[in-house]
Amino acid sequence: MSGVVDETPGVPAVAVVPRPAKKPREGNNQFSLRQKLLTYLVLAPMAILFLAPFAWLVSAAFQPMGEIFSSTPHWIPEHPTLAGFKGFLNVGTLTKAQQGQGHGDWRWFVNSAFVAISITVLQTFFNALCAYTFAKRNFPGRNVIFVAFLGTMMVPGQVTLIPNYLIIQHIPFFGGNDWLGNGGHGWLDSYFGLIMPGVVSAFGIFLLRQYMMSIPDQLLEAARIDGASEFRIFWSVVLPLCVPALAANAIFTFQGAWEDFFWPLIIMSSPEKITAPVGLALFVVQNRTSWTLLFAGSVIATLPMIIVFIIFQRQFVQGIAVTGVKG
Amino acid sequence: MLVFSVFTLVAVIFAIYLTFHRWSIIEPEKPFVGLDNYRDMVGDERFRESVLNTAYFSGVSVPASMAIGLVLALLLNLPFRMRAVFRTAFYLPVVTPFVVSAILWKWLYNGDYGLFNYYLTKGHIIDQPLLWLSDKNLAMPAVILMSVWSGVGFSMVVYLAGLQAIPQDLYESARMDGAGPLRRLWHITIPMLRPTTVFLLVLGIISSLQVFTQIFVMTNGGPVNKTTTMVYYMYLWAFKYYDMGYASTLAFALFVILLFFTAFQLRLARRADLS
C-alpha cells in the first residue's frame, strides 16, 4: 500500500518519504516510452530473424516440390498440398516418384514416442529410487559410491559410446548370442539397446537427491513407526513430495530422448526400427531430395516438443534456473 | 544401479582397455598393441586438424551465444508487455529437435535455392550466390551460425534466472549514489552475473567440444576436412573404418581436454564463491 502523497500528481514529496519497497522493484516509472520503443526496435528484427526459419519450415511442408525449388521463395504456399504429410503417414498410394526417392515412414515417430516415453518413465522411477537410497538410507560406503556416480557425470558420452556399443553387441542370450555373449548381434538393432543405457542418469539422481534431502526425517520415521515398508515410504511419502523435481526431470529426459541422435544412429539399422531424428537425417544424407516430404516430417518431429514446451513452460524455465544457479 | 554401473563405470574401464588394442569389429583377432594407438594419434595430421576445427567451433560459437544471450536477457528483463512473446520466440530453437534445425539450415544454405543466397543477392550484399556449406572458408562459419541460433535461447534463460537473483537494493543504492544505467550494468549486473557466466562458459565449452549432429547432417566433415570435428572424426574411425581401438583413443583425447576444462571450472567456481 503506497501512501496517498506519492500518488498525487504534482506533489514533490517523493524524495522526502522513502519509497515503499515494492514500487521501485517494478521499475515501471523508470522505463520511459522512448526506452520501450528502443527495446522493441532492437528485439523485433531479431525475433523475426529467429522465427523466419520456422515460418519457412512450416510453409515449405505444404508446398509442392516445384514451389520449394522456385527461384523466389514463397512464404505462403501458392498451391498448398498435403503430399508431404500423406507421404509420411503412408496415406493413400505412393506415386512412382515418391517410391523412387524413398518415402518417409510413420513408424519412425511411433518408435521415437515409444522409446522416449519408456526412457522417461523408467528413468524417472529409477532416478528417484537411487536418489532416495542416497538421501535417506544409510549403508556402508554410501558417500564413496555417490562420489563415484557424480564423477561419471564428467565423462563425456563419446568415451562410453564405443564400449557401450560393444557391450550391447555382446549381451548374453539375446540376438543369437551364446552365454558368453558371442556369435550374434545382442541388443544391437533392438529397442532394449536403445532404452537400457538411458534408464538412469547421474545428473537426475543428483538433482533428486538434493531435493529429497530437504524432506524432514521425522516424516519418514513416523511412517516407519506406523509399520510402512521401506518401499511404501518411498512410494507414498517421498515421491508425492518430490513431484516438482520429478516433473522437471521427466520433461528434460523426454526432450533429450526424443531428439537423441548419436546413439540410435549407431545401434539401429533396420529402416523400420529407427527413430525420427535418425530417419530424417539419413534421408538428407542419402540425397533423397523430396524436400516436401522432409519438411513435413520435420514439422511432425517438432510438434511434440513444442506442445510439451507450451504445456510445461514454467517447469522448463524453473528447471533451467535450478540447474543454472548451482554452477 | 547395476545397469548404471555397467553402462558407465564398466564402460569407462573397457574404453581404456580398448585403447591398447587394435580392435576391429569385423576381424576376430584383437591384438594387443600397447601404445601404438597413442603414437599414431600424435602423428595423425587429420586428428590435429580435427582438434583445430573443434577449437575454432567452440572458440566462436560459445562466446557468441553467450554475448547475444546476455543482451537478450537484459532487454527481456525490462518490464514491458510483449516480453513473454519474445522470450518464447528466442527459446523456440532450443526446443526444436536438433536434427530438424540442422536439416532446415542445410536448406537455407543451399547454393541455388537457399533463402540466404536469395536475400543476400537481392539486397545487393553479395554479387553472386555463395556455396555456404561447400566453400572451405565458409563451411565452419555457416555451421557456427546455425549452432548459435539454436543455442542462444538457452543462455538467455539462464541469464534471466541469474538477473532475477540479483538483490534489487543494490540498484537502489547505486541509483541514489547517482550511477547511470551503464555504470549500474558494469559495476553491479556484470559482476553479480559472474557465477552464471562461469557456468554457461564451461557448460558451453564442454558441450560444444562434442559437436556432431550438425556436422553429420550438414557437411559430413567436408569440404576437405574443414568441418571434421573431434567427435565426427571418432565416429569415422569407429563406424566407417571399424577400428574401435583407435576410435577409443581419440575419445580419450577428447576426455582429457574436457577434464582440463572441468578442473578449470572447479577452480573458477571456488574463486567465485570466495569473492
Coordinates of C-alpha atoms in Angstrom, one line a residue:
Chain A
M1 CA 0.0 0.0 0.0
S2 CA 1.6 3.2 -1.1
G3 CA 0.8 6.5 0.6
V4 CA -1.6 9.0 -0.8
V5 CA 1.1 11.6 -1.0
D6 CA 3.2 9.6 -3.5
E7 CA 0.3 9.1 -5.9
T8 CA -0.9 12.6 -6.1
P9 CA 0.4 14.3 -9.2
G10 CA 2.3 17.5 -8.8
V11 CA 3.3 17.0 -5.1
P12 CA 7.1 16.9 -4.9
A13 CA 7.3 14.9 -1.8
V14 CA 9.0 11.9 -3.4
A15 CA 12.4 12.5 -2.1
V16 CA 11.4 13.1 1.5
V17 CA 9.5 9.9 2.1
P18 CA 11.5 6.7 1.4
R19 CA 9.8 4.8 -1.3
P20 CA 7.9 1.7 -0.4
A21 CA 10.0 -1.3 -1.2
K22 CA 7.6 -2.7 -3.7
K23 CA 7.3 0.2 -6.2
P24 CA 10.8 0.6 -7.4
R25 CA 11.1 -3.1 -7.8
E26 CA 8.6 -2.9 -10.6
G27 CA 10.7 -0.2 -12.2
N28 CA 7.8 0.9 -14.3
N29 CA 8.3 4.6 -13.6
Q30 CA 11.9 4.4 -14.7
F31 CA 11.1 2.9 -18.0
S32 CA 10.2 5.6 -20.4
L33 CA 8.2 5.3 -23.6
R34 CA 11.4 6.1 -25.6
Q35 CA 13.3 3.3 -24.0
K36 CA 10.4 1.0 -24.6
L37 CA 10.4 1.9 -28.3
L38 CA 14.1 1.4 -28.5
T39 CA 13.8 -2.1 -26.9
Y40 CA 11.2 -3.1 -29.4
L41 CA 13.3 -1.7 -32.2
V42 CA 16.2 -4.0 -31.1
L43 CA 14.1 -7.0 -30.3
A44 CA 11.6 -7.1 -33.1
P45 CA 14.0 -7.6 -36.0
M46 CA 16.0 -10.2 -34.0
A47 CA 12.8 -12.1 -33.2
I48 CA 11.8 -12.0 -36.9
L49 CA 15.2 -13.4 -37.8
F50 CA 14.8 -16.1 -35.2
L51 CA 11.4 -17.1 -36.3
A52 CA 11.8 -16.9 -40.0
P53 CA 13.4 -20.3 -40.4
F54 CA 10.4 -21.8 -38.6
A55 CA 7.9 -20.0 -40.7
W56 CA 9.7 -21.2 -43.7
L57 CA 9.7 -24.8 -42.4
V58 CA 6.0 -24.8 -41.8
S59 CA 5.3 -23.1 -45.1
A60 CA 7.5 -25.4 -47.1
A61 CA 6.0 -28.5 -45.6
F62 CA 2.8 -27.6 -47.5
Q63 CA 4.5 -26.6 -50.8
P64 CA 4.9 -28.9 -53.8
M65 CA 8.5 -29.6 -54.8
G66 CA 8.3 -27.2 -57.8
E67 CA 7.4 -24.3 -55.5
I68 CA 10.2 -25.1 -52.9
F69 CA 12.6 -25.1 -55.8
S70 CA 11.4 -21.9 -57.5
S71 CA 13.8 -19.1 -57.8
T72 CA 11.9 -16.8 -55.4
P73 CA 10.9 -18.3 -52.1
H74 CA 7.2 -18.4 -51.4
W75 CA 6.3 -17.7 -47.8
I76 CA 2.6 -18.6 -48.3
P77 CA 2.1 -21.8 -50.4
E78 CA 0.6 -20.9 -53.8
H79 CA -0.7 -24.4 -54.4
P80 CA -0.9 -25.9 -50.9
T81 CA -0.5 -29.6 -50.7
L82 CA -0.7 -32.3 -48.1
A83 CA 1.5 -34.6 -50.2
G84 CA 4.4 -34.4 -47.7
F85 CA 2.3 -35.4 -44.7
K86 CA 0.5 -38.0 -46.7
G87 CA 3.7 -39.5 -47.9
F88 CA 5.0 -39.6 -44.4
L89 CA 1.9 -41.2 -42.9
N90 CA 1.6 -43.5 -45.9
V91 CA -1.9 -42.4 -46.5
G92 CA -3.1 -43.2 -50.0
T93 CA -0.9 -44.7 -52.6
L94 CA 2.6 -43.5 -53.2
T95 CA 3.4 -42.2 -56.6
K96 CA 6.2 -43.8 -58.6
A97 CA 8.4 -40.8 -58.0
Q98 CA 7.8 -41.0 -54.2
Q99 CA 8.7 -44.6 -54.2
G100 CA 11.8 -43.9 -56.2
Q101 CA 13.0 -41.3 -53.8
G102 CA 12.3 -43.5 -50.9
H103 CA 9.5 -42.3 -48.6
G104 CA 9.1 -41.4 -45.0
D105 CA 7.8 -43.8 -42.5
W106 CA 5.2 -43.1 -39.9
R107 CA 6.7 -45.8 -37.7
W108 CA 9.7 -43.6 -37.1
F109 CA 7.5 -41.3 -35.0
V110 CA 5.9 -44.2 -33.2
N111 CA 9.3 -45.6 -32.4
S112 CA 10.5 -42.2 -31.1
A113 CA 7.5 -41.9 -29.0
F114 CA 7.8 -45.4 -27.6
V115 CA 11.4 -45.0 -26.8
A116 CA 11.2 -41.5 -25.4
I117 CA 8.2 -42.4 -23.1
S118 CA 9.9 -45.7 -21.9
I119 CA 13.1 -43.9 -21.1
T120 CA 11.2 -41.1 -19.3
V121 CA 9.1 -43.4 -17.2
L122 CA 11.9 -45.8 -16.3
Q123 CA 14.4 -43.1 -15.7
T124 CA 12.2 -41.0 -13.5
F125 CA 11.4 -44.1 -11.4
F126 CA 15.0 -45.4 -11.1
N127 CA 16.5 -42.0 -10.6
A128 CA 14.0 -41.4 -7.7
L129 CA 14.8 -44.8 -6.3
C130 CA 18.6 -44.2 -6.4
A131 CA 18.2 -40.7 -5.1
Y132 CA 16.1 -42.0 -2.2
T133 CA 18.7 -44.5 -1.3
F134 CA 21.4 -41.9 -1.3
A135 CA 19.4 -39.3 0.5
K136 CA 17.6 -41.3 3.2
R137 CA 19.3 -44.7 3.7
N138 CA 22.5 -45.4 5.5
F139 CA 24.7 -48.1 4.2
P140 CA 28.5 -48.6 4.2
G141 CA 30.3 -46.8 1.5
R142 CA 27.4 -44.6 0.6
N143 CA 29.4 -41.5 0.1
V144 CA 32.1 -43.2 -1.8
I145 CA 29.6 -44.7 -4.2
F146 CA 27.8 -41.3 -4.5
V147 CA 31.0 -39.5 -5.4
A148 CA 31.8 -42.2 -8.0
F149 CA 28.4 -41.6 -9.5
L150 CA 29.0 -37.9 -9.7
G151 CA 32.4 -38.5 -11.2
T152 CA 30.8 -40.2 -14.1
M153 CA 29.0 -37.0 -14.9
M154 CA 32.3 -35.7 -16.1
V155 CA 32.9 -38.5 -18.6
P156 CA 31.6 -37.4 -21.9
G157 CA 29.1 -39.7 -23.7
Q158 CA 31.7 -40.2 -26.5
V159 CA 34.1 -42.1 -24.3
T160 CA 31.4 -44.6 -23.2
L161 CA 29.8 -44.7 -26.6
I162 CA 32.1 -47.3 -28.2
P163 CA 32.3 -49.6 -25.1
N164 CA 28.6 -49.4 -24.7
Y165 CA 28.2 -50.4 -28.4
L166 CA 30.3 -53.4 -27.8
I167 CA 28.6 -54.3 -24.5
I168 CA 25.2 -54.0 -26.3
Q169 CA 26.5 -56.3 -29.0
H170 CA 27.6 -58.9 -26.5
I171 CA 24.6 -59.1 -24.2
P172 CA 24.3 -62.9 -23.5
F173 CA 21.4 -64.9 -24.7
F174 CA 20.0 -62.1 -26.9
G175 CA 20.1 -61.7 -30.7
G176 CA 21.6 -65.1 -31.2
N177 CA 24.4 -64.7 -28.7
D178 CA 25.6 -67.6 -26.6
W179 CA 26.1 -67.3 -22.8
L180 CA 29.4 -65.6 -23.3
G181 CA 27.8 -63.1 -25.5
N182 CA 29.4 -64.2 -28.7
G183 CA 28.1 -65.1 -32.1
G184 CA 25.1 -62.8 -32.6
H185 CA 24.3 -59.1 -32.5
G186 CA 23.0 -58.9 -29.0
W187 CA 20.8 -55.9 -28.4
L188 CA 22.0 -54.1 -31.5
D189 CA 19.1 -53.0 -33.6
S190 CA 16.6 -53.6 -30.7
Y191 CA 14.7 -51.3 -28.5
F192 CA 16.3 -52.8 -25.4
G193 CA 19.6 -51.5 -26.6
L194 CA 18.1 -48.1 -27.3
I195 CA 16.4 -47.8 -23.9
M196 CA 18.6 -49.6 -21.3
P197 CA 21.6 -47.2 -21.3
G198 CA 19.1 -44.3 -20.7
V199 CA 17.3 -45.7 -17.7
V200 CA 19.4 -43.9 -15.1
S201 CA 21.2 -40.6 -15.2
A202 CA 23.8 -39.4 -12.7
F203 CA 22.6 -35.8 -13.1
G204 CA 19.0 -36.7 -12.5
I205 CA 19.9 -38.7 -9.3
F206 CA 22.0 -35.7 -8.1
L207 CA 19.1 -33.3 -8.6
L208 CA 16.5 -35.5 -7.0
R209 CA 18.8 -36.3 -4.1
Q210 CA 19.3 -32.7 -3.3
Y211 CA 15.6 -32.2 -3.4
M212 CA 14.9 -35.2 -1.1
M213 CA 17.5 -34.1 1.4
S214 CA 15.1 -31.3 2.3
I215 CA 12.3 -33.7 3.4
P216 CA 12.5 -34.0 7.2
D217 CA 13.5 -37.4 8.5
Q218 CA 10.8 -37.3 11.2
L219 CA 8.2 -37.7 8.5
L220 CA 9.8 -41.0 7.4
E221 CA 10.2 -42.1 11.0
A222 CA 6.5 -41.5 11.6
A223 CA 5.7 -43.7 8.6
R224 CA 8.1 -46.3 9.8
I225 CA 6.5 -46.4 13.2
D226 CA 3.1 -46.9 11.6
G227 CA 4.6 -50.0 10.0
A228 CA 5.0 -48.9 6.5
S229 CA 7.5 -50.9 4.4
E230 CA 10.6 -49.2 3.0
F231 CA 9.2 -49.2 -0.5
R232 CA 5.8 -48.0 0.8
I233 CA 7.6 -45.0 2.4
F234 CA 9.3 -44.2 -0.8
W235 CA 6.2 -44.6 -2.9
S236 CA 3.6 -42.9 -0.8
V237 CA 5.5 -40.4 1.3
V238 CA 8.6 -39.3 -0.5
L239 CA 7.5 -39.4 -4.2
P240 CA 4.4 -37.2 -3.7
L241 CA 6.6 -34.6 -2.1
C242 CA 9.0 -34.6 -5.0
V243 CA 6.5 -34.0 -7.8
P244 CA 8.0 -30.7 -9.0
A245 CA 11.5 -32.1 -9.2
L246 CA 10.3 -35.3 -10.8
A247 CA 8.3 -33.3 -13.4
A248 CA 11.4 -31.2 -14.3
N249 CA 13.5 -34.4 -14.6
A250 CA 10.9 -36.1 -16.7
I251 CA 10.4 -33.2 -19.1
F252 CA 14.2 -32.9 -19.7
T253 CA 14.5 -36.6 -20.1
F254 CA 11.7 -36.8 -22.6
Q255 CA 13.1 -33.9 -24.6
G256 CA 16.6 -35.4 -24.6
A257 CA 15.3 -38.9 -25.6
W258 CA 13.0 -37.6 -28.3
E259 CA 15.7 -35.8 -30.1
D260 CA 18.6 -38.1 -29.3
F261 CA 20.6 -38.8 -32.4
F262 CA 24.0 -40.3 -32.0
W263 CA 23.1 -43.4 -30.0
P264 CA 20.1 -44.5 -32.2
L265 CA 22.2 -43.7 -35.2
I266 CA 24.8 -46.2 -34.4
I267 CA 22.9 -49.0 -32.9
M268 CA 19.8 -49.2 -35.0
S269 CA 20.0 -50.5 -38.6
S270 CA 16.6 -51.7 -39.7
P271 CA 14.8 -48.9 -41.6
E272 CA 11.5 -49.6 -39.8
K273 CA 13.0 -49.5 -36.3
I274 CA 14.9 -46.2 -36.5
T275 CA 13.7 -43.1 -34.6
A276 CA 12.5 -39.9 -36.3
P277 CA 15.7 -37.9 -36.0
V278 CA 17.8 -40.6 -37.5
G279 CA 15.3 -41.3 -40.2
L280 CA 15.2 -37.6 -41.2
A281 CA 18.9 -37.2 -41.1
L282 CA 19.6 -40.3 -43.2
F283 CA 17.0 -39.0 -45.6
V284 CA 19.1 -35.9 -46.2
V285 CA 22.5 -37.6 -46.2
Q286 CA 21.4 -40.2 -48.7
N287 CA 20.3 -37.3 -51.0
R288 CA 16.8 -38.4 -51.4
T289 CA 15.7 -34.9 -52.1
S290 CA 12.0 -35.0 -51.6
W291 CA 12.1 -31.8 -49.6
T292 CA 8.3 -31.6 -49.3
L293 CA 8.4 -34.9 -47.5
L294 CA 11.4 -34.0 -45.4
F295 CA 9.9 -30.7 -44.3
A296 CA 6.6 -32.4 -43.4
G297 CA 8.5 -35.0 -41.4
S298 CA 10.4 -32.2 -39.6
V299 CA 7.2 -30.5 -38.7
I300 CA 5.8 -33.7 -37.3
A301 CA 9.0 -34.3 -35.3
T302 CA 9.0 -30.8 -33.9
L303 CA 5.3 -30.7 -32.8
P304 CA 5.6 -32.9 -29.7
M305 CA 8.5 -30.8 -28.4
I306 CA 6.6 -27.5 -29.0
I307 CA 3.5 -29.0 -27.3
V308 CA 5.4 -30.3 -24.3
F309 CA 7.2 -26.9 -24.1
I310 CA 3.9 -24.9 -24.2
I311 CA 2.3 -27.1 -21.5
F312 CA 5.3 -27.2 -19.2
Q313 CA 6.8 -23.8 -19.9
R314 CA 7.0 -22.9 -16.2
Q315 CA 8.8 -26.2 -15.3
F316 CA 11.2 -25.7 -18.3
V317 CA 12.3 -22.3 -17.2
Q318 CA 12.5 -23.3 -13.5
G319 CA 14.4 -26.4 -14.3
I320 CA 17.0 -24.5 -16.2
A321 CA 17.1 -21.9 -13.5
V322 CA 17.7 -24.6 -10.8
T323 CA 20.5 -26.2 -12.8
G324 CA 21.9 -22.8 -13.8
V325 CA 22.1 -21.3 -10.4
K326 CA 24.1 -24.2 -8.9
G327 CA 27.1 -23.7 -11.3
Chain B
M1 CA 22.2 -49.2 -10.2
L2 CA 23.6 -52.3 -11.7
V3 CA 22.6 -51.1 -15.2
F4 CA 24.1 -47.8 -14.4
S5 CA 27.4 -49.4 -13.3
V6 CA 27.5 -51.5 -16.5
F7 CA 26.9 -48.6 -18.9
T8 CA 29.2 -46.1 -17.3
L9 CA 31.7 -47.4 -14.8
V10 CA 32.5 -50.7 -16.6
A11 CA 32.3 -48.8 -19.9
V12 CA 35.0 -46.4 -18.9
I13 CA 37.3 -49.2 -17.9
F14 CA 36.5 -51.1 -21.1
A15 CA 37.3 -47.9 -23.1
I16 CA 40.8 -47.7 -21.5
Y17 CA 41.3 -51.4 -22.3
L18 CA 40.3 -50.8 -25.9
T19 CA 42.9 -48.1 -26.5
F20 CA 45.6 -50.6 -26.1
H21 CA 44.3 -52.9 -28.8
R22 CA 43.8 -53.0 -32.5
W23 CA 40.1 -53.8 -32.1
S24 CA 38.3 -54.3 -35.4
I25 CA 34.6 -55.3 -35.3
I26 CA 34.9 -57.3 -38.4
E27 CA 38.1 -59.3 -37.6
P28 CA 38.1 -61.9 -34.9
E29 CA 41.7 -61.1 -33.9
K30 CA 42.0 -58.2 -31.4
P31 CA 45.8 -58.0 -30.9
F32 CA 47.3 -56.0 -28.0
V33 CA 49.3 -53.2 -29.5
G34 CA 50.5 -51.3 -26.4
L35 CA 50.8 -47.6 -27.0
D36 CA 50.7 -47.8 -30.8
N37 CA 47.2 -46.1 -31.0
Y38 CA 48.5 -43.2 -28.9
R39 CA 51.6 -42.9 -31.1
D40 CA 49.5 -43.0 -34.2
M41 CA 47.3 -40.3 -32.9
V42 CA 50.2 -37.9 -32.1
G43 CA 51.4 -38.2 -35.7
D44 CA 47.9 -38.1 -37.3
E45 CA 47.6 -35.0 -39.4
R46 CA 43.8 -35.3 -39.7
F47 CA 43.5 -35.7 -36.0
R48 CA 45.4 -32.5 -35.4
E49 CA 43.1 -30.8 -37.9
S50 CA 40.0 -32.0 -36.2
V51 CA 41.3 -30.6 -32.9
L52 CA 41.8 -27.2 -34.5
N53 CA 38.4 -27.3 -36.2
T54 CA 36.8 -28.1 -32.8
A55 CA 38.7 -25.3 -31.1
Y56 CA 37.5 -22.9 -33.9
F57 CA 33.9 -24.0 -33.4
S58 CA 34.0 -23.7 -29.6
G59 CA 36.0 -20.5 -29.7
V60 CA 33.5 -18.7 -31.8
S61 CA 30.1 -20.3 -31.0
V62 CA 30.4 -20.2 -27.2
P63 CA 31.2 -16.5 -26.7
A64 CA 28.8 -15.5 -29.4
S65 CA 25.8 -17.3 -28.0
M66 CA 26.7 -16.1 -24.5
A67 CA 27.0 -12.5 -25.6
I68 CA 23.8 -12.5 -27.6
G69 CA 22.1 -14.4 -24.8
L70 CA 23.1 -11.8 -22.2
V71 CA 21.9 -8.9 -24.4
L72 CA 18.6 -10.5 -24.9
A73 CA 18.3 -11.4 -21.2
L74 CA 19.0 -7.8 -20.2
L75 CA 16.4 -6.5 -22.7
L76 CA 13.8 -9.1 -21.8
N77 CA 14.2 -8.4 -18.1
L78 CA 12.8 -4.9 -18.6
P79 CA 9.1 -4.6 -17.8
F80 CA 7.1 -4.4 -21.0
R81 CA 4.1 -6.3 -22.1
M82 CA 5.3 -8.3 -25.0
R83 CA 8.3 -9.9 -23.3
A84 CA 6.7 -13.3 -22.8
V85 CA 6.2 -13.5 -26.5
F86 CA 9.8 -12.5 -27.3
R87 CA 11.1 -15.0 -24.7
T88 CA 9.2 -17.8 -26.4
A89 CA 10.4 -16.7 -29.8
F90 CA 14.1 -16.9 -28.8
Y91 CA 13.6 -20.1 -26.9
L92 CA 11.8 -22.0 -29.7
P93 CA 15.0 -23.1 -31.5
V94 CA 16.2 -24.7 -28.2
V95 CA 13.1 -26.9 -28.2
T96 CA 13.3 -27.8 -31.8
P97 CA 14.9 -31.2 -32.3
F98 CA 18.5 -30.6 -33.2
V99 CA 18.4 -32.7 -36.3
V100 CA 15.4 -30.8 -37.6
S101 CA 17.3 -27.5 -37.1
A102 CA 20.3 -28.9 -39.0
I103 CA 18.1 -30.1 -41.9
L104 CA 16.3 -26.8 -42.1
W105 CA 19.5 -24.8 -42.1
K106 CA 21.1 -27.1 -44.7
W107 CA 18.3 -26.0 -47.0
L108 CA 18.6 -22.3 -46.0
Y109 CA 22.3 -22.5 -47.0
N110 CA 21.5 -24.3 -50.3
G111 CA 23.6 -22.7 -53.1
D112 CA 20.9 -22.5 -55.7
Y113 CA 17.6 -22.2 -53.9
G114 CA 18.5 -21.3 -50.3
L115 CA 17.0 -18.3 -48.6
F116 CA 20.4 -16.9 -47.6
N117 CA 21.6 -16.5 -51.1
Y118 CA 18.3 -15.2 -52.3
Y119 CA 18.0 -12.4 -49.8
L120 CA 21.7 -11.5 -49.8
T121 CA 21.8 -11.2 -53.6
K122 CA 18.5 -9.4 -53.6
G123 CA 19.8 -6.9 -51.0
H124 CA 23.0 -6.5 -53.1
I125 CA 25.1 -7.6 -50.2
I126 CA 26.7 -10.3 -52.3
D127 CA 27.1 -10.3 -56.1
Q128 CA 26.6 -14.0 -56.7
P129 CA 25.4 -16.9 -54.8
L130 CA 27.7 -18.4 -52.2
L131 CA 28.3 -22.1 -51.7
W132 CA 27.9 -21.8 -48.0
L133 CA 28.5 -25.4 -47.0
S134 CA 30.9 -26.4 -49.7
D135 CA 33.2 -23.4 -49.6
K136 CA 36.2 -24.3 -47.4
N137 CA 36.3 -21.0 -45.7
L138 CA 32.6 -20.6 -45.2
A139 CA 31.5 -24.0 -44.1
M140 CA 32.6 -23.7 -40.5
P141 CA 31.2 -20.2 -40.0
A142 CA 27.9 -21.5 -41.5
V143 CA 27.8 -24.4 -39.1
I144 CA 28.6 -22.0 -36.2
L145 CA 25.8 -19.6 -37.2
M146 CA 23.3 -22.4 -37.1
S147 CA 24.5 -23.6 -33.7
V148 CA 24.4 -20.1 -32.2
W149 CA 20.8 -19.7 -33.5
S150 CA 19.8 -22.9 -31.7
G151 CA 21.8 -22.2 -28.5
V152 CA 21.1 -18.6 -27.7
G153 CA 17.8 -19.2 -26.1
F154 CA 19.4 -21.4 -23.5
S155 CA 21.9 -18.8 -22.4
M156 CA 19.2 -16.2 -22.4
V157 CA 17.0 -18.2 -20.0
V158 CA 20.0 -19.0 -17.7
Y159 CA 21.0 -15.3 -17.7
L160 CA 17.4 -14.3 -17.0
A161 CA 17.4 -16.6 -13.9
G162 CA 20.7 -15.0 -12.9
L163 CA 19.4 -11.5 -13.3
Q164 CA 16.4 -12.2 -11.2
A165 CA 18.6 -13.5 -8.3
I166 CA 20.4 -10.1 -8.0
P167 CA 19.1 -8.2 -5.0
Q168 CA 17.3 -5.0 -6.1
D169 CA 18.6 -2.9 -3.2
L170 CA 22.0 -2.9 -4.9
Y171 CA 20.5 -1.0 -7.8
E172 CA 18.5 1.3 -5.5
S173 CA 21.6 2.4 -3.5
A174 CA 23.6 2.8 -6.8
R175 CA 20.8 4.9 -8.2
M176 CA 20.9 7.1 -5.1
D177 CA 24.6 7.5 -5.5
G178 CA 23.9 8.8 -8.9
A179 CA 25.1 5.9 -11.0
G180 CA 23.7 5.8 -14.5
P181 CA 22.3 2.7 -16.3
L182 CA 25.6 1.9 -17.9
R183 CA 27.6 2.2 -14.7
R184 CA 25.0 0.1 -12.9
L185 CA 25.3 -2.5 -15.7
W186 CA 29.1 -2.5 -15.5
H187 CA 29.5 -2.4 -11.7
I188 CA 26.6 -4.4 -10.4
T189 CA 24.9 -6.5 -13.1
I190 CA 28.0 -8.0 -14.8
P191 CA 29.9 -8.8 -11.6
M192 CA 26.8 -10.3 -10.0
L193 CA 26.2 -12.5 -13.0
R194 CA 29.7 -13.9 -12.7
P195 CA 28.7 -17.3 -11.4
T196 CA 26.1 -17.6 -14.2
T197 CA 28.7 -16.6 -16.8
V198 CA 31.2 -19.2 -15.5
F199 CA 28.5 -21.8 -15.5
L200 CA 27.4 -21.0 -19.1
L201 CA 31.0 -20.8 -20.3
V202 CA 32.1 -24.1 -19.0
L203 CA 28.8 -25.9 -20.0
G204 CA 29.1 -24.3 -23.4
I205 CA 32.7 -25.3 -23.9
I206 CA 32.0 -28.9 -22.8
S207 CA 29.0 -29.3 -25.0
S208 CA 30.5 -27.5 -28.0
L209 CA 33.6 -29.7 -27.9
Q210 CA 31.2 -32.6 -28.5
V211 CA 29.7 -31.2 -31.7
F212 CA 28.5 -33.9 -34.0
T213 CA 24.9 -33.8 -35.3
Q214 CA 25.2 -30.6 -37.3
I215 CA 28.3 -31.9 -38.9
F216 CA 26.8 -35.2 -39.8
V217 CA 23.7 -33.7 -41.3
M218 CA 25.1 -30.6 -42.9
T219 CA 28.6 -31.1 -44.1
N220 CA 29.8 -34.7 -43.5
G221 CA 33.1 -33.2 -42.2
G222 CA 33.8 -31.6 -45.5
P223 CA 34.8 -29.7 -47.6
V224 CA 38.4 -31.1 -47.4
N225 CA 38.0 -31.9 -43.7
K226 CA 37.4 -28.3 -42.8
T227 CA 34.5 -29.2 -40.6
T228 CA 35.7 -32.6 -39.3
T229 CA 35.4 -32.2 -35.5
M230 CA 36.9 -34.5 -33.0
V231 CA 33.7 -36.4 -32.4
Y232 CA 33.0 -36.7 -36.1
Y233 CA 36.5 -38.0 -36.6
M234 CA 36.0 -40.5 -33.9
Y235 CA 32.7 -41.6 -35.5
L236 CA 34.5 -42.1 -38.8
W237 CA 37.1 -44.4 -37.2
A238 CA 34.6 -46.4 -35.2
F239 CA 31.8 -46.8 -37.6
K240 CA 33.2 -46.3 -41.1
Y241 CA 36.7 -47.7 -40.7
Y242 CA 35.6 -50.1 -37.9
D243 CA 38.7 -49.6 -35.7
M244 CA 37.3 -49.4 -32.2
G245 CA 40.7 -49.3 -30.6
Y246 CA 41.9 -46.2 -32.4
A247 CA 38.4 -44.6 -32.1
S248 CA 38.6 -45.1 -28.3
T249 CA 42.0 -43.5 -28.2
L250 CA 40.5 -40.5 -30.0
A251 CA 37.6 -40.4 -27.5
F252 CA 40.2 -40.4 -24.7
A253 CA 42.0 -37.4 -26.1
L254 CA 38.6 -35.6 -26.0
F255 CA 38.1 -36.8 -22.5
V256 CA 41.4 -35.3 -21.3
I257 CA 40.6 -32.0 -22.9
L258 CA 37.2 -32.0 -21.2
L259 CA 38.8 -32.9 -17.9
F260 CA 41.0 -29.9 -18.2
F261 CA 38.1 -27.6 -18.6
T262 CA 36.1 -29.2 -15.8
A263 CA 39.1 -28.8 -13.4
F264 CA 39.2 -25.2 -14.6
Q265 CA 35.6 -24.8 -13.8
L266 CA 36.0 -26.1 -10.3
R267 CA 38.8 -23.6 -9.7
L268 CA 36.7 -20.7 -11.1
A269 CA 33.6 -21.8 -9.1
R270 CA 35.6 -21.9 -5.9
R271 CA 37.0 -18.4 -6.6
A272 CA 33.5 -17.1 -7.4
D273 CA 32.4 -18.5 -4.0
L274 CA 35.2 -16.8 -2.1
S275 CA 34.6 -13.3 -3.6

